[in-house]
Amino acid sequence: MNDTLSLAKALIEQPSLSPHDHGCQALLCAELQKLGFVIEQMPFGAVSNFWARLGSHGPVLCFAGHTDVVPAGDSNDWLSEPFTPTIRDGRLYGRGAADMKGSLAAMITACRQFLAAHPRHNGSLAFLITSDEESIAIDGTRRVVEVLEARGEKITWCVVGEPSSTTLTGDVIKNGRRGSLNGILRVNGQLGHVAYPHLACNPIHAFLPALTELAAVEWDRGNAYFPPTSFQISNIHAGTGANNVIPGSMEALFNFRFSTEVTVGQLQQTTAAIFNKHYRDYQLDWQLSGNPFLTPEGRLVAAARDSIKEVMGITTLLSTGGGTSDGRFIAPTGAEVVELGPVNATIHKVNENIEVVELERLTAIYQLLLEKLLLT
């Protein structure tokens, strides 16, 4: 327990604002080298990544995560300095405590304890760590996976330390995530005076029926693992700021969070058909953040559930809710992927924190999971 807490505090002390690692990975690599892991640094641009492996045979159980954090905001709003780890009332405060430096520390301690108890075990242990999860996620896990795939190095099971729990450690684990598709729309009109609308073309008036129809579409009804696909308009901008000028253009941003019941192509085709029915003078660009992925119930999910049951005495729920994670880059390789981490109530917030006892619980859960998968 002291090892997990000490390492968590050392990581929190590093202001590793995405995509900069600020020395966190050096701390992790030093601990892994003591355990015999072979470390492979994989920097891309400003992003720090490493792949560490112990063993040369399969199956491969990989712990994955990130050392980067989101900005802390105004430090005056915090009860203590965001990068000065502080314990108050049994809770460890600091940016990254829950997302996800606490998980990383627990993973390292769990491996140390597992290897001390079971120096001879099946398969291999691995770590895939990046500093580009909270940012644009281009030069991080995505690039490392490309390298591993190119040389035929496969991950069998992957545990991502994202804060998946809701109110109690392990009450929820993520066995998949929805896909995320962004649309960037520009509608062209003609600038003019509001008193002379026949001499202008208002792009807002022209395109609102299309957006309204799009918002009313039932894309699918979801399935046993995923809720129905959702469409949301996140930004609309038009106008010069004057109340007597018809805008010459309108820009809108929208997002689909989609299930495995629909494809990217289907979303794009239906959207374009609706737009073209109402108005054709527009430009539409797409940005795919990630496809949906799902790990059905199997060895990894069962091992995670059983480990949580033994440590916490609760039955965990499977979920695919929330945003995206780096699991979306690992799952397409054929790996089973789950996200298992601490309570997420304070992530990205002022006074982010984790219960100190939760670090102990996570360490125990991760160690049991190792035993269930690599000793049988």
mmCIF file of N, CA and C in Angstrom, residues 140 162 332 339:
data_model
loop_
_atom_site.group_PDB
_atom_site.id
_atom_site.type_symbol
_atom_site.label_atom_id
_atom_site.label_comp_id
_atom_site.label_asym_id
_atom_site.label_seq_id
_atom_site.Cartn_x
_atom_site.Cartn_y
_atom_site.Cartn_z
ATOM 1 N N GLY A 140 0.038 8.923 -29.846
ATOM 2 C CA GLY A 140 0.154 8.137 -28.638
ATOM 3 C C GLY A 140 -0.099 6.662 -28.868
ATOM 4 N N GLU A 162 -8.494 3.538 -16.915
ATOM 5 C CA GLU A 162 -9.384 4.699 -16.881
ATOM 6 C C GLU A 162 -10.340 4.609 -15.695
ATOM 7 N N PRO A 332 -9.290 -3.152 -31.922
ATOM 8 C CA PRO A 332 -9.332 -3.647 -33.305
ATOM 9 C C PRO A 332 -8.236 -4.647 -33.659
ATOM 10 N N GLU A 339 -11.882 -1.535 -19.307
ATOM 11 C CA GLU A 339 -11.417 -0.383 -18.543
ATOM 12 C C GLU A 339 -11.840 -0.587 -17.103
#
